[in-house]
Amino acid sequence: MLQWPWVMQMKSSRLFEIVYRLLSSGRCTAPELAQKLEVSVRTIYRDIEALCQAGVPIVTEQGKSGGIRLMEGWSLSQTLMDAREQEQLLTAVQSLAGLQQDAEALALKLGALFRRQPHDWLRVDFHYWGPVNENDERFELIKTALLEKRVLQFTYAAYTGTTRRRVKPALLCFKANAWYLQAFCLVRGDYRTFKLSRVSNLALTDEHFADHLVPPPLDPWDWSVHWPEARLRFEPYMAYRVYDDFDEEAISPQPDGRLLVTTQLPPDDEWMLGRLLTYGTGVEILSPSSLRKAVADHAQKLLEHYQKENKPDG
């Protein structure tokens, strides 16, 4: 007899649900399964027969304490992955719980399939501090655009000004406490990296593309270039930021409590100059002299900006 595709899909889903419930509870009766899956008891017995024919070792027992159960020691995953791989998969799913609302439920289901409880030792939360933000909606739009290969359009606030962009999305990345979208920009005609917090008015278009996109590395600088060595001396009260911003190998605590940082910094970079200024008087640039002068000049421009005489609007 011909069965329509949606009927086959419903049956496959129901068969998986039966196995999942048997793995979770250990034993169920046919009437219990029928009630939970909203089918007849006769249908449940047909499903059990289909599962047995597929190689799932199901045992049925008669009597007051009888029921339907899986053969002792069997799990769905035995032929798919070993214990270490199961643990790695559970950990990966748990790490997504802060991003996808159904990840926690999925971890519990996998735990039942593997017959092991997910360990509550890892929790990753990608959300910002404070009230719930609109990132969840952005993620859904970007995910749809990536999976369906659809063009996105949005307003982007860059250091050169605010522009309207149309892009072919390639990859969504999380790095250094921020989300980034790597995409081929149809306005600039090249790959660009967009910080998600600077994106507004995000919209999914009906325009599709077939390109296989391979964006460049996410790093903003070419680390193969040998930049000048910089030596920075931080006051003790800046320790919390120093350990956030620099590798531990680059930090040398001094006898007086100050911290000496030896690193490589890109010269004449506006972002880096601004970043160094955020430390205020908590840092002194010891070398190179060119970086010391560049930061001083940048600070002088700020001073002149705020010393301007306020003029009334109009």
Short mmCIF file of C-alpha atoms in Angstrom, two decimals:
data_model
loop_
_atom_site.label_atom_id
_atom_site.label_comp_id
_atom_site.label_asym_id
_atom_site.label_seq_id
_atom_site.Cartn_x
_atom_site.Cartn_y
_atom_site.Cartn_z
CA MET A 1 0.00 0.00 0.00
CA LEU A 2 1.32 3.44 -0.94
CA GLN A 3 2.08 5.71 2.02
CA TRP A 4 2.43 9.46 1.60
CA PRO A 5 5.81 11.01 2.64
CA TRP A 6 4.30 12.90 5.58
CA VAL A 7 2.79 9.67 6.90
CA MET A 8 6.23 7.99 6.75
CA GLN A 9 7.80 10.99 8.48
CA MET A 10 5.22 10.85 11.28
CA LYS A 11 5.83 7.13 11.75
CA SER A 12 9.62 7.56 11.88
CA SER A 13 9.24 10.30 14.46
CA ARG A 14 6.91 8.11 16.53
CA LEU A 15 9.31 5.14 16.40
CA PHE A 16 12.14 7.35 17.66
CA GLU A 17 9.85 8.67 20.41
CA ILE A 18 9.09 5.11 21.53
CA VAL A 19 12.79 4.23 21.75
CA TYR A 20 13.53 7.50 23.56
CA ARG A 21 10.79 6.89 26.14
CA LEU A 22 11.96 3.32 26.74
CA LEU A 23 15.52 4.52 27.20
CA SER A 24 14.38 7.25 29.61
CA SER A 25 11.91 5.31 31.76
CA GLY A 26 13.19 1.77 31.34
CA ARG A 27 9.72 0.22 30.98
CA CYS A 28 6.32 1.30 29.65
CA THR A 29 3.04 -0.42 28.94
CA ALA A 30 1.40 -0.30 25.52
CA PRO A 31 -1.59 1.73 26.84
CA GLU A 32 0.83 4.27 28.40
CA LEU A 33 2.69 4.69 25.12
CA ALA A 34 -0.56 4.91 23.20
CA GLN A 35 -1.85 7.66 25.47
CA LYS A 36 1.38 9.69 25.33
CA LEU A 37 1.73 9.38 21.54
CA GLU A 38 -2.01 9.79 20.89
CA VAL A 39 -2.41 6.60 18.87
CA SER A 40 -4.18 3.28 19.43
CA VAL A 41 -2.70 0.38 21.40
CA ARG A 42 -2.85 -1.65 18.21
CA THR A 43 -0.66 0.94 16.46
CA ILE A 44 1.87 0.75 19.30
CA TYR A 45 2.16 -3.03 18.89
CA ARG A 46 2.68 -2.59 15.14
CA ASP A 47 5.40 -0.01 15.87
CA ILE A 48 7.08 -2.39 18.34
CA GLU A 49 7.10 -5.09 15.68
CA ALA A 50 8.64 -2.66 13.17
CA LEU A 51 11.38 -1.71 15.65
CA CYS A 52 12.18 -5.38 16.32
CA GLN A 53 12.46 -6.01 12.59
CA ALA A 54 14.86 -3.04 12.38
CA GLY A 55 17.15 -4.66 14.95
CA VAL A 56 16.11 -2.83 18.13
CA PRO A 57 16.06 -5.49 20.91
CA ILE A 58 12.68 -4.92 22.58
CA VAL A 59 11.37 -7.29 25.24
CA THR A 60 7.66 -7.59 26.06
CA GLU A 61 6.62 -9.15 29.37
CA GLN A 62 3.14 -10.22 30.45
CA GLY A 63 1.62 -9.93 33.88
CA LYS A 64 0.95 -7.26 36.47
CA SER A 65 4.53 -5.95 36.52
CA GLY A 66 5.09 -6.58 32.83
CA GLY A 67 5.39 -4.13 29.98
CA ILE A 68 7.66 -3.14 27.15
CA ARG A 69 11.36 -2.54 27.70
CA LEU A 70 14.70 -2.57 25.89
CA MET A 71 17.09 -5.46 26.37
CA GLU A 72 19.40 -4.80 29.32
CA GLY A 73 22.64 -3.04 28.39
CA TRP A 74 21.50 -1.92 24.94
CA SER A 75 21.74 1.71 23.83
CA LEU A 76 21.08 3.32 20.48
CA SER A 77 24.56 4.75 20.33
CA GLN A 78 26.62 1.58 20.73
CA THR A 79 27.35 1.21 17.02
CA LEU A 80 27.72 4.94 16.40
CA MET A 81 30.28 6.30 18.87
CA ASP A 82 32.33 5.28 21.87
CA ALA A 83 31.99 6.66 25.43
CA ARG A 84 34.51 9.45 24.86
CA GLU A 85 32.75 10.60 21.68
CA GLN A 86 29.41 10.55 23.50
CA GLU A 87 30.87 12.76 26.24
CA GLN A 88 32.30 15.18 23.67
CA LEU A 89 28.94 15.45 21.91
CA LEU A 90 27.10 16.07 25.19
CA THR A 91 29.62 18.76 26.15
CA ALA A 92 29.26 20.46 22.77
CA VAL A 93 25.47 20.51 23.05
CA GLN A 94 25.60 21.80 26.64
CA SER A 95 27.86 24.66 25.54
CA LEU A 96 25.11 25.84 23.18
CA ALA A 97 22.51 26.09 25.93
CA GLY A 98 23.24 29.79 26.36
CA LEU A 99 22.52 30.42 22.69
CA GLN A 100 19.74 27.99 21.73
CA GLN A 101 16.80 27.55 24.07
CA ASP A 102 16.20 23.92 23.07
CA ALA A 103 19.83 22.84 23.56
CA GLU A 104 19.27 21.86 27.20
CA ALA A 105 16.36 19.60 26.23
CA LEU A 106 18.48 18.10 23.46
CA ALA A 107 21.28 17.36 25.94
CA LEU A 108 18.81 15.50 28.16
CA LYS A 109 17.57 13.46 25.20
CA LEU A 110 21.11 12.57 24.15
CA GLY A 111 21.86 11.61 27.74
CA ALA A 112 18.92 9.22 27.67
CA LEU A 113 20.02 7.77 24.33
CA PHE A 114 23.57 7.26 25.61
CA ARG A 115 22.31 6.11 29.01
CA ARG A 116 24.48 8.69 30.78
CA GLN A 117 23.53 11.90 32.55
CA PRO A 118 24.98 15.17 31.18
CA HIS A 119 27.51 16.58 33.64
CA ASP A 120 26.60 19.98 35.04
CA TRP A 121 30.17 21.32 34.91
CA LEU A 122 29.94 23.57 31.86
CA ARG A 123 27.74 26.58 31.23
CA VAL A 124 28.29 29.05 28.39
CA ASP A 125 26.18 32.21 28.24
CA PHE A 126 26.61 34.32 25.11
CA HIS A 127 24.14 37.01 26.18
CA TYR A 128 25.18 40.45 27.35
CA TRP A 129 24.76 41.58 30.94
CA GLY A 130 21.47 43.26 31.66
CA PRO A 131 18.01 42.87 30.09
CA VAL A 132 17.37 40.39 27.27
CA ASN A 133 18.66 41.89 24.02
CA GLU A 134 17.63 41.45 20.42
CA ASN A 135 20.57 39.21 19.48
CA ASP A 136 18.35 36.11 19.49
CA GLU A 137 16.28 37.52 16.62
CA ARG A 138 19.43 38.51 14.75
CA PHE A 139 20.83 34.99 15.14
CA GLU A 140 17.68 33.48 13.67
CA LEU A 141 17.76 35.84 10.66
CA ILE A 142 21.46 35.21 10.05
CA LYS A 143 21.07 31.45 10.48
CA THR A 144 18.24 31.41 7.95
CA ALA A 145 20.32 33.49 5.53
CA LEU A 146 23.31 31.16 5.91
CA LEU A 147 21.35 27.93 5.52
CA GLU A 148 19.20 29.17 2.63
CA LYS A 149 21.98 31.24 1.01
CA ARG A 150 20.00 34.47 1.00
CA VAL A 151 21.30 38.02 0.83
CA LEU A 152 21.10 40.13 4.00
CA GLN A 153 20.83 43.88 4.17
CA PHE A 154 21.49 46.12 7.16
CA THR A 155 22.85 49.43 8.40
CA TYR A 156 26.43 49.28 9.68
CA ALA A 157 28.22 51.74 11.94
CA ALA A 158 31.95 51.69 11.11
CA TYR A 159 34.69 54.10 12.19
CA THR A 160 34.41 55.74 8.74
CA GLY A 161 30.68 56.40 9.17
CA THR A 162 27.31 54.68 8.89
CA THR A 163 26.49 52.91 5.63
CA ARG A 164 23.83 50.63 4.19
CA ARG A 165 25.15 47.18 3.24
CA ARG A 166 23.96 44.20 1.20
CA VAL A 167 25.95 41.02 1.83
CA LYS A 168 26.20 37.33 1.08
CA PRO A 169 26.67 35.81 4.56
CA ALA A 170 29.45 33.25 4.93
CA LEU A 171 30.08 32.62 8.62
CA LEU A 172 28.93 33.71 12.08
CA CYS A 173 31.80 33.75 14.59
CA PHE A 174 32.21 34.43 18.29
CA LYS A 175 35.62 35.81 19.27
CA ALA A 176 37.00 37.94 22.10
CA ASN A 177 33.62 38.52 23.79
CA ALA A 178 31.83 39.59 20.60
CA TRP A 179 29.88 38.16 17.66
CA TYR A 180 31.04 38.79 14.10
CA LEU A 181 29.45 38.15 10.71
CA GLN A 182 31.85 37.35 7.90
CA ALA A 183 30.29 38.02 4.52
CA PHE A 184 30.92 39.05 0.93
CA CYS A 185 29.86 42.70 0.76
CA LEU A 186 28.05 43.51 -2.50
CA VAL A 187 28.64 47.23 -1.87
CA ARG A 188 32.43 46.94 -1.44
CA GLY A 189 32.90 43.95 -3.76
CA ASP A 190 35.02 42.03 -1.27
CA TYR A 191 34.88 40.09 1.99
CA ARG A 192 34.18 42.11 5.11
CA THR A 193 33.82 41.33 8.82
CA PHE A 194 30.94 43.01 10.64
CA LYS A 195 30.70 43.26 14.41
CA LEU A 196 27.15 42.26 15.26
CA SER A 197 26.67 44.95 17.92
CA ARG A 198 27.18 47.59 15.18
CA VAL A 199 24.52 46.09 12.92
CA SER A 200 21.02 47.60 12.89
CA ASN A 201 17.91 47.32 10.70
CA LEU A 202 18.86 43.75 9.77
CA ALA A 203 16.57 42.29 7.09
CA LEU A 204 16.41 39.04 5.14
CA THR A 205 15.88 39.49 1.40
CA ASP A 206 14.38 37.09 -1.17
CA GLU A 207 17.57 37.19 -3.24
CA HIS A 208 19.45 33.86 -3.28
CA PHE A 209 23.05 33.11 -4.25
CA ALA A 210 24.90 29.92 -5.19
CA ASP A 211 28.48 30.93 -4.38
CA HIS A 212 30.63 28.78 -2.11
CA LEU A 213 32.01 31.45 0.22
CA VAL A 214 35.40 31.09 1.89
CA PRO A 215 36.10 34.19 4.03
CA PRO A 216 39.63 35.14 5.11
CA PRO A 217 40.84 34.63 8.71
CA LEU A 218 38.97 36.69 11.29
CA ASP A 219 42.06 38.37 12.77
CA PRO A 220 42.15 42.10 11.89
CA TRP A 221 45.94 42.09 11.59
CA ASP A 222 48.44 39.95 9.76
CA TRP A 223 50.31 38.26 12.62
CA SER A 224 53.05 37.08 10.25
CA VAL A 225 54.23 40.69 10.00
CA HIS A 226 56.95 41.50 12.52
CA TRP A 227 55.74 44.54 14.43
CA PRO A 228 57.95 46.62 16.71
CA GLU A 229 58.31 45.36 20.25
CA ALA A 230 56.47 47.48 22.80
CA ARG A 231 57.15 47.68 26.54
CA LEU A 232 54.29 48.92 28.72
CA ARG A 233 54.39 49.48 32.48
CA PHE A 234 51.05 49.32 34.29
CA GLU A 235 50.12 50.51 37.75
CA PRO A 236 48.98 47.82 40.22
CA TYR A 237 45.33 48.89 40.11
CA MET A 238 45.23 48.07 36.37
CA ALA A 239 46.03 44.37 36.96
CA TYR A 240 42.43 43.27 36.27
CA ARG A 241 42.61 44.73 32.76
CA VAL A 242 46.17 43.65 32.06
CA TYR A 243 45.33 39.98 32.62
CA ASP A 244 42.22 40.39 30.46
CA ASP A 245 44.03 42.02 27.54
CA PHE A 246 47.45 40.33 27.36
CA ASP A 247 48.84 36.79 27.38
CA GLU A 248 50.21 35.74 30.74
CA GLU A 249 53.60 35.01 29.14
CA ALA A 250 53.91 38.70 28.21
CA ILE A 251 53.32 39.93 31.78
CA SER A 252 56.15 40.34 34.30
CA PRO A 253 55.11 41.37 37.84
CA GLN A 254 57.59 43.85 39.36
CA PRO A 255 58.77 44.07 43.01
CA ASP A 256 56.84 47.35 43.49
CA GLY A 257 53.55 45.72 42.35
CA ARG A 258 53.54 47.23 38.90
CA LEU A 259 53.24 45.02 35.81
CA LEU A 260 55.65 45.13 32.89
CA VAL A 261 54.16 43.94 29.58
CA THR A 262 56.37 43.10 26.60
CA THR A 263 54.41 42.55 23.40
CA GLN A 264 54.21 43.48 19.72
CA LEU A 265 51.79 46.17 18.60
CA PRO A 266 50.87 47.41 15.11
CA PRO A 267 52.30 50.91 14.51
CA ASP A 268 50.12 53.91 13.63
CA ASP A 269 46.88 52.01 14.20
CA GLU A 270 44.02 54.32 15.25
CA TRP A 271 42.17 51.58 17.11
CA MET A 272 45.28 50.62 19.09
CA LEU A 273 46.04 54.24 20.00
CA GLY A 274 42.50 54.67 21.28
CA ARG A 275 42.76 51.41 23.19
CA LEU A 276 45.96 52.46 24.93
CA LEU A 277 44.37 55.77 25.94
CA THR A 278 41.59 53.90 27.76
CA TYR A 279 44.16 52.89 30.39
CA GLY A 280 44.61 56.59 31.25
CA THR A 281 47.45 57.26 33.65
CA GLY A 282 47.44 53.60 34.64
CA VAL A 283 50.01 52.82 31.95
CA GLU A 284 53.29 54.29 30.75
CA ILE A 285 54.67 53.39 27.32
CA LEU A 286 58.39 52.78 27.81
CA SER A 287 59.18 51.89 24.19
CA PRO A 288 59.22 52.40 21.29
CA SER A 289 59.45 56.17 21.38
CA SER A 290 57.36 56.40 18.18
CA LEU A 291 54.40 54.72 19.92
CA ARG A 292 54.84 56.89 22.99
CA LYS A 293 54.75 60.01 20.78
CA ALA A 294 51.75 58.76 18.77
CA VAL A 295 49.69 58.23 21.93
CA ALA A 296 50.75 61.64 23.27
CA ASP A 297 49.72 63.32 19.99
CA HIS A 298 46.39 61.49 20.08
CA ALA A 299 45.82 62.65 23.66
CA GLN A 300 46.74 66.23 22.67
CA LYS A 301 44.07 66.18 19.96
CA LEU A 302 41.52 65.07 22.53
CA LEU A 303 42.60 67.85 24.89
CA GLU A 304 42.30 70.48 22.15
CA HIS A 305 38.90 69.10 21.20
CA TYR A 306 37.52 69.53 24.72
CA GLN A 307 39.20 72.88 25.27
CA LYS A 308 37.36 74.42 22.35
CA GLU A 309 35.07 77.25 23.36
CA ASN A 310 31.50 76.02 23.41
CA LYS A 311 29.47 77.74 20.76
CA PRO A 312 25.67 77.99 20.88
CA ASP A 313 23.82 75.87 18.32
CA GLY A 314 22.77 77.75 15.19
#
